[in-house]
Coordinates of C-alpha atoms in Angstrom, one line a residue:
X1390 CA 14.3 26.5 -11.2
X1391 CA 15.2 25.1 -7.9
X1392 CA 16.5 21.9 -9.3
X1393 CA 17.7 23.2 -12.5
X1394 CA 21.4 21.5 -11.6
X1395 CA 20.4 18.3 -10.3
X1396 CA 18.2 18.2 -13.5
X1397 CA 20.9 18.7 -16.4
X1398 CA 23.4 16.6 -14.4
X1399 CA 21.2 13.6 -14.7
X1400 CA 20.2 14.4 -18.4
X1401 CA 23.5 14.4 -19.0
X1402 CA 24.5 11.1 -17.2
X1403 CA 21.7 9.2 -18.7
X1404 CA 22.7 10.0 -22.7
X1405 CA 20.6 13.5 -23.0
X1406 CA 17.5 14.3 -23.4
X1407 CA 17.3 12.5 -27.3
X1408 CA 18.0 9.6 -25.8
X1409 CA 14.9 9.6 -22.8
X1410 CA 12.0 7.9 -24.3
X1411 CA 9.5 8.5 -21.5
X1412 CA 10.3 10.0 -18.1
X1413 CA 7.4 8.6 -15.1
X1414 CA 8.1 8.6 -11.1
X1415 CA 6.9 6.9 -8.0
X1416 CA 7.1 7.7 -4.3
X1417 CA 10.9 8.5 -4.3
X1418 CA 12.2 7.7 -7.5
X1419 CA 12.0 9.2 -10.7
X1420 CA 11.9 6.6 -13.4
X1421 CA 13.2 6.3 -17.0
X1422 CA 13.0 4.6 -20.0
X1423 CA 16.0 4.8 -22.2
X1424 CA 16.8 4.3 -26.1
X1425 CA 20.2 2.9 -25.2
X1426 CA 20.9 1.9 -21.8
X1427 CA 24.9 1.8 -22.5
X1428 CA 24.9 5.8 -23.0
X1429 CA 24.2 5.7 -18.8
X1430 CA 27.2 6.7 -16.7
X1431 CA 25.8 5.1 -13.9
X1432 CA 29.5 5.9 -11.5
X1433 CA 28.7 9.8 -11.7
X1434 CA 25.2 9.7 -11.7
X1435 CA 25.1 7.7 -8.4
X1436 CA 27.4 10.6 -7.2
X1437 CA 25.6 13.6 -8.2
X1438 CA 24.4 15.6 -5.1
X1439 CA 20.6 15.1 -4.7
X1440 CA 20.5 11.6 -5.9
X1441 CA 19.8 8.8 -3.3
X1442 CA 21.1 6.0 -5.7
X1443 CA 20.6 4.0 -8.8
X1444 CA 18.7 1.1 -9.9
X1445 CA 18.6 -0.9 -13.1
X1446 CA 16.0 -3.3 -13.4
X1447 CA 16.0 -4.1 -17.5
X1448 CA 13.2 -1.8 -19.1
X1449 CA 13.9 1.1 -16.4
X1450 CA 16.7 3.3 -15.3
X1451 CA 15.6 4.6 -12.0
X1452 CA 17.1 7.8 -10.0
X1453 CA 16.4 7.2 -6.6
X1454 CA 15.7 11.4 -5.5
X1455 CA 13.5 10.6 -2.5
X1456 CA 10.6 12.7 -1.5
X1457 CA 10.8 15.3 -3.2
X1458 CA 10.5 13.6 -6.5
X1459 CA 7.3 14.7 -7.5
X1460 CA 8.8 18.0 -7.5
X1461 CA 11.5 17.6 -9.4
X1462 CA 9.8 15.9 -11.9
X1463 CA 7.7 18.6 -12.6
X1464 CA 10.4 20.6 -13.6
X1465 CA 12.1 18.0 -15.5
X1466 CA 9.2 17.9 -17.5
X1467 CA 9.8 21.1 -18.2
X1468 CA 13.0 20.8 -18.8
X1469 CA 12.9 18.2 -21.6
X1470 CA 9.6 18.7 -23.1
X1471 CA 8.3 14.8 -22.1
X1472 CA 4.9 14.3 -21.7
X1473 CA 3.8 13.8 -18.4
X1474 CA 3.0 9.6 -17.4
X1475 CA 0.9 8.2 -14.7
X1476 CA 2.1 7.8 -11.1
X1477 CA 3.9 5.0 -10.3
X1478 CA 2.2 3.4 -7.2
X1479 CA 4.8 0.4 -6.5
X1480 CA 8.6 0.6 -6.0
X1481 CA 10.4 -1.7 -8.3
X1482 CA 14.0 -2.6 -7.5
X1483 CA 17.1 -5.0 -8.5
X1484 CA 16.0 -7.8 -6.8
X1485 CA 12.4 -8.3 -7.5
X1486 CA 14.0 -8.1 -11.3
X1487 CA 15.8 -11.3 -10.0
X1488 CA 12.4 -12.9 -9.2
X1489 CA 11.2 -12.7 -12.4
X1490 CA 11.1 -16.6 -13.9
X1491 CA 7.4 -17.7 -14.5
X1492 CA 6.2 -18.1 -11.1
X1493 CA 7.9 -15.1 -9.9
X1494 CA 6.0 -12.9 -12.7
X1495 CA 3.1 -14.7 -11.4
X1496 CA 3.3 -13.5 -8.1
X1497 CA 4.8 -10.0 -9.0
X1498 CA 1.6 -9.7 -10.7
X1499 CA -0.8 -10.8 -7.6
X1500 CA 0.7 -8.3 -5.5
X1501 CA 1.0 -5.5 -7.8
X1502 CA -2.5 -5.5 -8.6
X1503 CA -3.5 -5.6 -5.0
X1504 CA -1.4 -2.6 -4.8
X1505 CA -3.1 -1.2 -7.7
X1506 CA -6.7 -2.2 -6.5
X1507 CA -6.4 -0.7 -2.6
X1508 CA -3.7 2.0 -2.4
X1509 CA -5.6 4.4 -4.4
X1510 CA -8.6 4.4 -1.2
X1511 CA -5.9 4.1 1.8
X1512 CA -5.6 7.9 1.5
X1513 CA -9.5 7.8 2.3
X1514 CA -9.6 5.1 5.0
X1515 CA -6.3 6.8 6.6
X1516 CA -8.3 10.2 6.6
X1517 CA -11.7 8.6 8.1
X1518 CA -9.3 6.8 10.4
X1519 CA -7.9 10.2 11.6
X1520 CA -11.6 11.3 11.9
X1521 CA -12.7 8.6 14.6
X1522 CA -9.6 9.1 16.0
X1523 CA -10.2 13.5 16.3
X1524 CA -13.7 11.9 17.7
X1525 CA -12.1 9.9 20.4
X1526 CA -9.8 12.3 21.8
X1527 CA -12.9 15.0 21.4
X1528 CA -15.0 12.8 24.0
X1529 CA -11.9 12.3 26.1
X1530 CA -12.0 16.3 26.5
X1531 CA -15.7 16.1 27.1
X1532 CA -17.4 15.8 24.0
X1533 CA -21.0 14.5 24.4
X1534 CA -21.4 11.5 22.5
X1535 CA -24.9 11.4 22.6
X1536 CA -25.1 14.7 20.7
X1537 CA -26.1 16.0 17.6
X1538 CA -22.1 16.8 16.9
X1539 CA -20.8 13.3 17.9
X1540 CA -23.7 11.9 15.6
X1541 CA -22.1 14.1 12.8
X1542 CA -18.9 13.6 12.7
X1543 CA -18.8 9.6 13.3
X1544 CA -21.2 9.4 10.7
X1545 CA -18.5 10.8 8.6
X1546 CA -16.2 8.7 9.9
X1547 CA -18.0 6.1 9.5
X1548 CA -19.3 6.0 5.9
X1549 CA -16.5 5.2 3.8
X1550 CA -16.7 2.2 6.2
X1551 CA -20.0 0.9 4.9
X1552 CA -19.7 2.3 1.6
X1553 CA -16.3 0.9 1.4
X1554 CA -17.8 -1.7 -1.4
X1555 CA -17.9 0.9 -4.1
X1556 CA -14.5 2.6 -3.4
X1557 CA -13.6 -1.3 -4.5
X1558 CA -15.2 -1.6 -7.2
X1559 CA -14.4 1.2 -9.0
X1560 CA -10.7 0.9 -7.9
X1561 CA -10.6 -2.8 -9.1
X1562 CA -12.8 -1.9 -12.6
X1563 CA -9.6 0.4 -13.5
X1564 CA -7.1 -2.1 -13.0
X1565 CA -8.9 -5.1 -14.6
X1566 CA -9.7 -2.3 -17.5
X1567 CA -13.9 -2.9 -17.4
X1568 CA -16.1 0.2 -16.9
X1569 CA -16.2 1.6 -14.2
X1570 CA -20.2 2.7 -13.6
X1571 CA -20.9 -0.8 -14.9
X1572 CA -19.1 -2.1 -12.3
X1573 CA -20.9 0.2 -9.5
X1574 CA -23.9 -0.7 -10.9
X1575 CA -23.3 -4.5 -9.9
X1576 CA -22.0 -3.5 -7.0
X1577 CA -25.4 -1.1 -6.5
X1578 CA -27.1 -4.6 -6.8
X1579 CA -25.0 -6.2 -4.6
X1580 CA -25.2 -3.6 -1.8
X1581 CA -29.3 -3.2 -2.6
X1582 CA -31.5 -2.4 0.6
X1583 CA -33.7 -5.7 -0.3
X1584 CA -30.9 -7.7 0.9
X1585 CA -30.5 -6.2 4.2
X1586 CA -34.2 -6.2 4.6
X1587 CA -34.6 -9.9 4.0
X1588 CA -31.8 -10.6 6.5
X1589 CA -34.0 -8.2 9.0
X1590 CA -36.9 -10.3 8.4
X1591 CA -34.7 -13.7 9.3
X1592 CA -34.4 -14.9 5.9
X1593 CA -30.7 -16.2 5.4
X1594 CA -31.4 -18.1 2.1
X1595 CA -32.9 -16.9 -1.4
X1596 CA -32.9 -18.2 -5.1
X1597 CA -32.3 -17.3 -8.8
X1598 CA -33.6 -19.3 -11.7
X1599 CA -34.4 -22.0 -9.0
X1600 CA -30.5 -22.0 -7.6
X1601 CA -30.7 -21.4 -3.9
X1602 CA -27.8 -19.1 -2.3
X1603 CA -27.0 -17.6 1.1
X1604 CA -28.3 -14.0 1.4
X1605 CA -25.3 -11.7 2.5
X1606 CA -24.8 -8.1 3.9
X1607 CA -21.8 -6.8 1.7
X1608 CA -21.9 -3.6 3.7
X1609 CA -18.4 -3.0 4.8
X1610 CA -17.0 -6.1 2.9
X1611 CA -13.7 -6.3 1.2
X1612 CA -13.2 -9.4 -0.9
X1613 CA -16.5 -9.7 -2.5
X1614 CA -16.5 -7.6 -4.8
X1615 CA -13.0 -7.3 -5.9
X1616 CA -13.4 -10.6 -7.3
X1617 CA -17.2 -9.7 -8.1
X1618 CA -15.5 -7.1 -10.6
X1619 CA -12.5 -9.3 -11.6
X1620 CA -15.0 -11.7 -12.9
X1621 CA -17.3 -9.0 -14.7
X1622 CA -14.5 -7.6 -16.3
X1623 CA -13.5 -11.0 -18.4
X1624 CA -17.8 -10.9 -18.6
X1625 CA -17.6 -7.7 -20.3
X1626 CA -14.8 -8.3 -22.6
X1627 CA -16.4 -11.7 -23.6
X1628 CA -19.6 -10.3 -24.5
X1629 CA -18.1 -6.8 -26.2
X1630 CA -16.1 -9.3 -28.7
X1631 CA -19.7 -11.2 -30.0
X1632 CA -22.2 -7.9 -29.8
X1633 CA -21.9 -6.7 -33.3
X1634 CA -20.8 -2.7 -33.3
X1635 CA -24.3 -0.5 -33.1
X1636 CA -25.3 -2.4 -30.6
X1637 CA -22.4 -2.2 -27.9
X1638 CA -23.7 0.7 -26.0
X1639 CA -26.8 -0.5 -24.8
X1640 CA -26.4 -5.0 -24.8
X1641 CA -22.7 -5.1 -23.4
X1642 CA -23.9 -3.7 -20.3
X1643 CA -27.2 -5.1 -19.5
X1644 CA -25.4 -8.5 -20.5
X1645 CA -22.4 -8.0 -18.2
X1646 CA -24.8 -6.9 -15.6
X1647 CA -27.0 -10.3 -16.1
X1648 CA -24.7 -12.5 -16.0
X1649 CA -22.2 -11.4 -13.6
X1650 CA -24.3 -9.9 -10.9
X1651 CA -26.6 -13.5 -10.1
X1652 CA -23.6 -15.1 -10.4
X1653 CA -21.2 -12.9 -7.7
X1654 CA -24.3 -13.3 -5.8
X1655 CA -24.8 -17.2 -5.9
X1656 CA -21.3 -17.9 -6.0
X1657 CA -18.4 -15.1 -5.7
X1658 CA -20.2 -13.3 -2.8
X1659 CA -20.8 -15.7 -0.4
X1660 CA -17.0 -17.5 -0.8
X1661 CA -15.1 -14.6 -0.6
X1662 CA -17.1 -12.9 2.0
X1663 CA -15.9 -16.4 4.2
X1664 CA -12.4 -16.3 2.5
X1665 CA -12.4 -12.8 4.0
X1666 CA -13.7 -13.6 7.8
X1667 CA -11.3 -16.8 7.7
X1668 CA -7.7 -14.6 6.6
X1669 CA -9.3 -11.8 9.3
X1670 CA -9.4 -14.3 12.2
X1671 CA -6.5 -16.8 11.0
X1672 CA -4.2 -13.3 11.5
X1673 CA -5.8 -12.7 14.9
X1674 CA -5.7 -16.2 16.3
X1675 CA -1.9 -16.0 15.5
X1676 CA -1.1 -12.4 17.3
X1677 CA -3.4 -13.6 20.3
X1678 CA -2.2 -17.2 20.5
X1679 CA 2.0 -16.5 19.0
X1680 CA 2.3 -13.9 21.2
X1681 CA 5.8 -12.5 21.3
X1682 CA 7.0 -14.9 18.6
X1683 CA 4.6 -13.7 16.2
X1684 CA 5.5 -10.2 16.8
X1685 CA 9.3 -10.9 16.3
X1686 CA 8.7 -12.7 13.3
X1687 CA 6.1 -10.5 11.3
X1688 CA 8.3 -7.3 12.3
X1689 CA 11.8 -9.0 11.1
X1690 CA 10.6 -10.2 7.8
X1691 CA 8.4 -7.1 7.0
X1692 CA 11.4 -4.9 5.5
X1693 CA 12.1 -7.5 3.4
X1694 CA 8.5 -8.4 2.2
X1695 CA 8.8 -4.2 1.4
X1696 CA 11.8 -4.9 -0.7
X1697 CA 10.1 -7.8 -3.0
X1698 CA 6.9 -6.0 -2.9
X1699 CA 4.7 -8.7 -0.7
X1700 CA 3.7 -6.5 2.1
X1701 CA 0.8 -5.3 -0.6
X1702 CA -0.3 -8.6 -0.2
X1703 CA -1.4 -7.6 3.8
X1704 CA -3.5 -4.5 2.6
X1705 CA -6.8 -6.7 2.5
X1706 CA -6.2 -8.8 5.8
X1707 CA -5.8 -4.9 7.4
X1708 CA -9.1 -3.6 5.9
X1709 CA -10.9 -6.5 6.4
X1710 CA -10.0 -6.8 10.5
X1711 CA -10.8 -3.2 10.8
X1712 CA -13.8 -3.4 9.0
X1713 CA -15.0 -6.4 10.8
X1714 CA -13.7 -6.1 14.0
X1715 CA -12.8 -2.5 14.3
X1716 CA -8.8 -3.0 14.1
X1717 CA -5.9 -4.9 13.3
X1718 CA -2.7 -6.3 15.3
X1719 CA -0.4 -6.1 12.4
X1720 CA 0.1 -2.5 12.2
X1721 CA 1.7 -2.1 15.1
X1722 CA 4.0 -4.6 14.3
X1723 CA 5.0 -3.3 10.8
X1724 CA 5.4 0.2 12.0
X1725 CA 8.3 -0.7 14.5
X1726 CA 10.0 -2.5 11.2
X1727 CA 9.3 1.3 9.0
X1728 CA 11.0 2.9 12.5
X1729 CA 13.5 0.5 12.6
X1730 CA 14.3 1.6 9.2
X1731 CA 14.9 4.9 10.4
X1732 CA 16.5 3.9 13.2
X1733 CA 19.0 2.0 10.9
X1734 CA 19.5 5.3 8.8
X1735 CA 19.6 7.5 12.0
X1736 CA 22.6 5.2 12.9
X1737 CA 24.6 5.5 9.2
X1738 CA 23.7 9.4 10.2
X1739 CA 26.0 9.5 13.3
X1740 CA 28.4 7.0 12.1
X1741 CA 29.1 7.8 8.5
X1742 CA 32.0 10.4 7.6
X1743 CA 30.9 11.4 4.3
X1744 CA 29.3 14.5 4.1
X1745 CA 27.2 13.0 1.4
X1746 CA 25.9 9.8 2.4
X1747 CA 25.4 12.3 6.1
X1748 CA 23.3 14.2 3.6
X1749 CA 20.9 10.9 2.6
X1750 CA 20.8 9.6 5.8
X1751 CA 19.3 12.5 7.5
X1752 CA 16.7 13.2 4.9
X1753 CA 16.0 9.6 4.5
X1754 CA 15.8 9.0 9.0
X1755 CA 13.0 12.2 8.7
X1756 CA 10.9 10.5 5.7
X1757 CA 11.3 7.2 7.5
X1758 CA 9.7 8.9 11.1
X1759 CA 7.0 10.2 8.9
X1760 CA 6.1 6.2 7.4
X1761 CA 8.1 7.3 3.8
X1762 CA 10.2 4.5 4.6
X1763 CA 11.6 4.1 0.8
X1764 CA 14.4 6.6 0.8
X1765 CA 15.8 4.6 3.9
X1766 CA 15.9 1.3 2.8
X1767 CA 17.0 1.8 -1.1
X1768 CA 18.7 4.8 -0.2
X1769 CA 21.2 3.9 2.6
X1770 CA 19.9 0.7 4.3
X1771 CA 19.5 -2.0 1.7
X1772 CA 22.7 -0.5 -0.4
X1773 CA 25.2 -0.5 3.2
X1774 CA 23.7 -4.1 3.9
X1775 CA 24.5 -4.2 7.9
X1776 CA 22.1 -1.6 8.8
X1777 CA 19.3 -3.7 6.9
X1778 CA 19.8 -6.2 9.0
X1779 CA 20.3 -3.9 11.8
X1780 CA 16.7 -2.7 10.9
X1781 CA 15.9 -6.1 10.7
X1782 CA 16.4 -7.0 14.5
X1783 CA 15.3 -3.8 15.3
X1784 CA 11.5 -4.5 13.9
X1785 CA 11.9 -8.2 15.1
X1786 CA 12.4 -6.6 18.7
X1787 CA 9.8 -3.8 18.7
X1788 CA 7.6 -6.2 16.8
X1789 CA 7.4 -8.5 19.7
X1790 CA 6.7 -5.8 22.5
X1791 CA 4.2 -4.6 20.6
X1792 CA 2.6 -8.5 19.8
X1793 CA 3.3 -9.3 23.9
X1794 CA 1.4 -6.2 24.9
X1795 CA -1.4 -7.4 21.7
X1796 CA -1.3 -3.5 20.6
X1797 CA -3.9 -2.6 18.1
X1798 CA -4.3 -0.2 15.2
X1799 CA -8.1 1.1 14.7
X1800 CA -7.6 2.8 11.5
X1801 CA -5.6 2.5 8.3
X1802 CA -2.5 4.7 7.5
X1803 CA 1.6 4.5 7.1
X1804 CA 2.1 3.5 10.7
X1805 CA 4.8 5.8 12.2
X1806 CA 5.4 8.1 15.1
X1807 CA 3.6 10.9 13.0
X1808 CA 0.7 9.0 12.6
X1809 CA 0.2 8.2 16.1
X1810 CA -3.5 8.6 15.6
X1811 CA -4.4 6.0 14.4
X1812 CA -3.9 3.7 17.3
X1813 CA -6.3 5.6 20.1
X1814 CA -8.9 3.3 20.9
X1815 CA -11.2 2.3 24.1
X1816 CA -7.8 1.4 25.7
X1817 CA -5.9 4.4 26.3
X1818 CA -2.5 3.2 27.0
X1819 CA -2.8 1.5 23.5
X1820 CA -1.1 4.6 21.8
X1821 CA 1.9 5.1 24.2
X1822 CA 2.9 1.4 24.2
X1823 CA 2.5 1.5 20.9
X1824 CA 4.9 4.8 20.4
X1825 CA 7.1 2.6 23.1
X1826 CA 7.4 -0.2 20.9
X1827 CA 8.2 2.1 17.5
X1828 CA 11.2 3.8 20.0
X1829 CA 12.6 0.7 21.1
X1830 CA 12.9 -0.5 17.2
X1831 CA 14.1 2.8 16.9
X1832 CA 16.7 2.4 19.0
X1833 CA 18.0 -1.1 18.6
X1834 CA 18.5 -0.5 15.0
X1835 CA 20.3 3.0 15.4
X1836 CA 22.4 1.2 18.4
X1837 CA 23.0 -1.7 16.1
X1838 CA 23.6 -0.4 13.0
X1839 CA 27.0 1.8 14.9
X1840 CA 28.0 -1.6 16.2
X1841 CA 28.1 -3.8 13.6
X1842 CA 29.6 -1.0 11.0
X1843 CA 29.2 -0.8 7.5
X1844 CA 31.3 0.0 4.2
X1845 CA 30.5 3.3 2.6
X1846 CA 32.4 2.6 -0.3
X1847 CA 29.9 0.3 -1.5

């Protein structure tokens, strides 16, 4: 096993195997849950080569490993005989754990299940994104695109676009627990042709049981019908509870599907469709009218909405600009905070003297290029505090070149250098300014982060 040491060295700092109750990961860090906490030896286990750091945060012990987690869990599975747990999608850490009075598990909540409802389809909306993106450069090189091939491909491209309602709603039946092929059947009914083909024929209003409501086109929407589904799902428990047992199978659905489809239609559709145009152009009119300020701002704070969790909260505002305008400003900004990251790490990489924390930093500056920004702010950043900060002004500074230029992204993705892609659009010197402000956060925060110092004792 090519992990075989690292493996038994944390078994053996965490209490043994006897003492693991169940053993999950996430993006970088494997995660877990102990009998006895006190059996931890947290000193050597923070100092065990291959392990990025530790964090506590009450029901979890977590081994901060870094990319190559998902590996080494496999055969950590394999070495203690645990049955294998779901992915992790979000990151949890000491501080959100600091957060959690009432309001704060309030909002924990919110964001998590926004994570939980729209990071499962980024993958798709990244790779459609890297389509249009193939298409571009393809008609830059001479590509008719009037063609039977250009047709093709955008069409792919495309699709996920217009379909992008049902990628919802199945994502959002599994995390508010309702089924799932009910809930694409609503969303079937709210995506029907008749709809489209009344607003082709002008008709902008319709009615149900007498209750007029505005006809809407929830092709390529976003809000809708997450909370279409939310609302269906407390629909379907509701009823499931009074239908008596032989009848389930057949009255919980129709009755879900009766009640909660008129209603998302009267009620849930048309508010969130304008909830979702109004947070799309509240976003734009502050990049276009904040200019270089708004940049600054959005690219200093965004490490540290990453360390509570919040920056899950701008995944809708992202697909909803792209879907309704055909990009977003905010990527941009966000990705010179990730490269400031790994400028920040870059930095503890030339500075540091311990072979060790060289060790982290390097790995963790490569992830963070890539977008896997994780193992440089737990890892080395957040845990030396000055190159946070260093970061910090570093995302604030390539945040506001890109917001002064108004750089755009045209596709979803983990903005970063690697995923340069994703910002090719009908202006061509988008990208490079765009890969102009990721190198100036870059190097600020590298520059910055050798200035100020830091203690690697900590």
């Amino acid at each position: 096993m090519k992990y075989e040491q690292l493996i038994k060295s944390i078994i053996e700092n965490v209490g043994g195997v006897k003492n693991i109750n169940t053993a999950a990961h996430c993006l970088t860090r494997l995660r877990l849950t102990l009998r006895d906490k006190s059996l931890v030896n947290e000193g050597v286990l923070k100092n065990i080569d291959g392990v990025m750091g530790v964090v506590n945060n009450g029901s979890q012990t977590q081994v901060v490993i870094g990319p190559e987690v998902s590996n080494v869990y496999r055969e950590f599975l394999e070495v203690t005989g645990l049955k294998e747990e779901e992915t992790v999608d979000e990151n949890l850490d000491d501080l959100k754990s600091d957060l959690k009075n009432k309001k704060g598990n309030i909002l924990t909540t919110f964001f998590e299940t926004i994570a939980g409802i729209f990071n499962p389809i980024v993958p798709a909306l990244a790779g459609a994104g890297l389509v249009k993106a193939i298409l571009t450069i393809a008609v830059v090189c001479g590509l008719d695109n009037t063609g039977n091939t250009y047709f093709v491909i955008n069409t792919i491209a495309n699709g996920i676009f217009t379909f992008l309602p049902f990628l919802l709603a199945a994502s959002a039946a599994k995390q508010f627990k309702m089924n799932q092929f009910v809930a694409l059947t609503i969303c079937a009914a709210m995506m029907s042709s008749n709809w489209a083909g009344l607003i082709a024929e002008g008709t902008t209003s319709f009615s149900f049981l007498m209750i007029p409501f505005t006809v809407v086109n929830y092709a390529s929407s976003v809000l809708p019908m997450v909370f279409a589904i939310w609302f269906a799902s407390y629909v379907e428990k509701f009823v499931d509870k009074v239908i008596p047992g032989a009848l389930k199978i057949v009255l919980v659905p129709c009755l879900t599907m009766l009640i909660a489809t008129p209603i998302a239609l009267i009620t849930i559709g048309p508010v969130a469709t304008w909830i979702g145009l109004q947070l799309a152009n509240i976003v734009t009119i502050l990049f276009e009218k904040g200019g270089v300020f708004a940049g600054i701002i959005y690219g200093g704070v965004y490490s540290s909405m990453v360390v509570l969790g919040i920056h899950h909260g701008m995944v809708p505002v992202l697909v909803q600009g792209i879907t309704t305008q055909g990009f977003n400003y905010i990527s941009p900004t966000s990705g010179s905070a990730n490269m400031a990251q790994a400028g920040a790490a870059f930095g503890v990489w030339l500075k540091s003297k311990n072979p060790k924390t060289k060790t982290i930093a390097a790995s963790a500056t490569i992830a963070a290029i890539t977008g896997v920004t994780e193992p440089a702010i737990y890892g080395i950043n957040f845990k030396f505090k000055t190159p946070f900060l260093a970061a910090a002004i570093g995302g604030a500074c390539g945040g506001g070149f890109a917001s002064f230029f108004m750089l755009k992204a045209y596709a979803m993705g983990g903005p970063s250098f690697l995923n340069f892609a994703m910002f090719i659009g009908e202006n061509p010197s988008n990208v490079w300014l765009v890969m102009a402000a990721f190198a100036i956060a870059f190097i600020v925060a590298a520059v910055l982060t050798i200035v100020f110092k830091f203690d690697e004792n900590m």
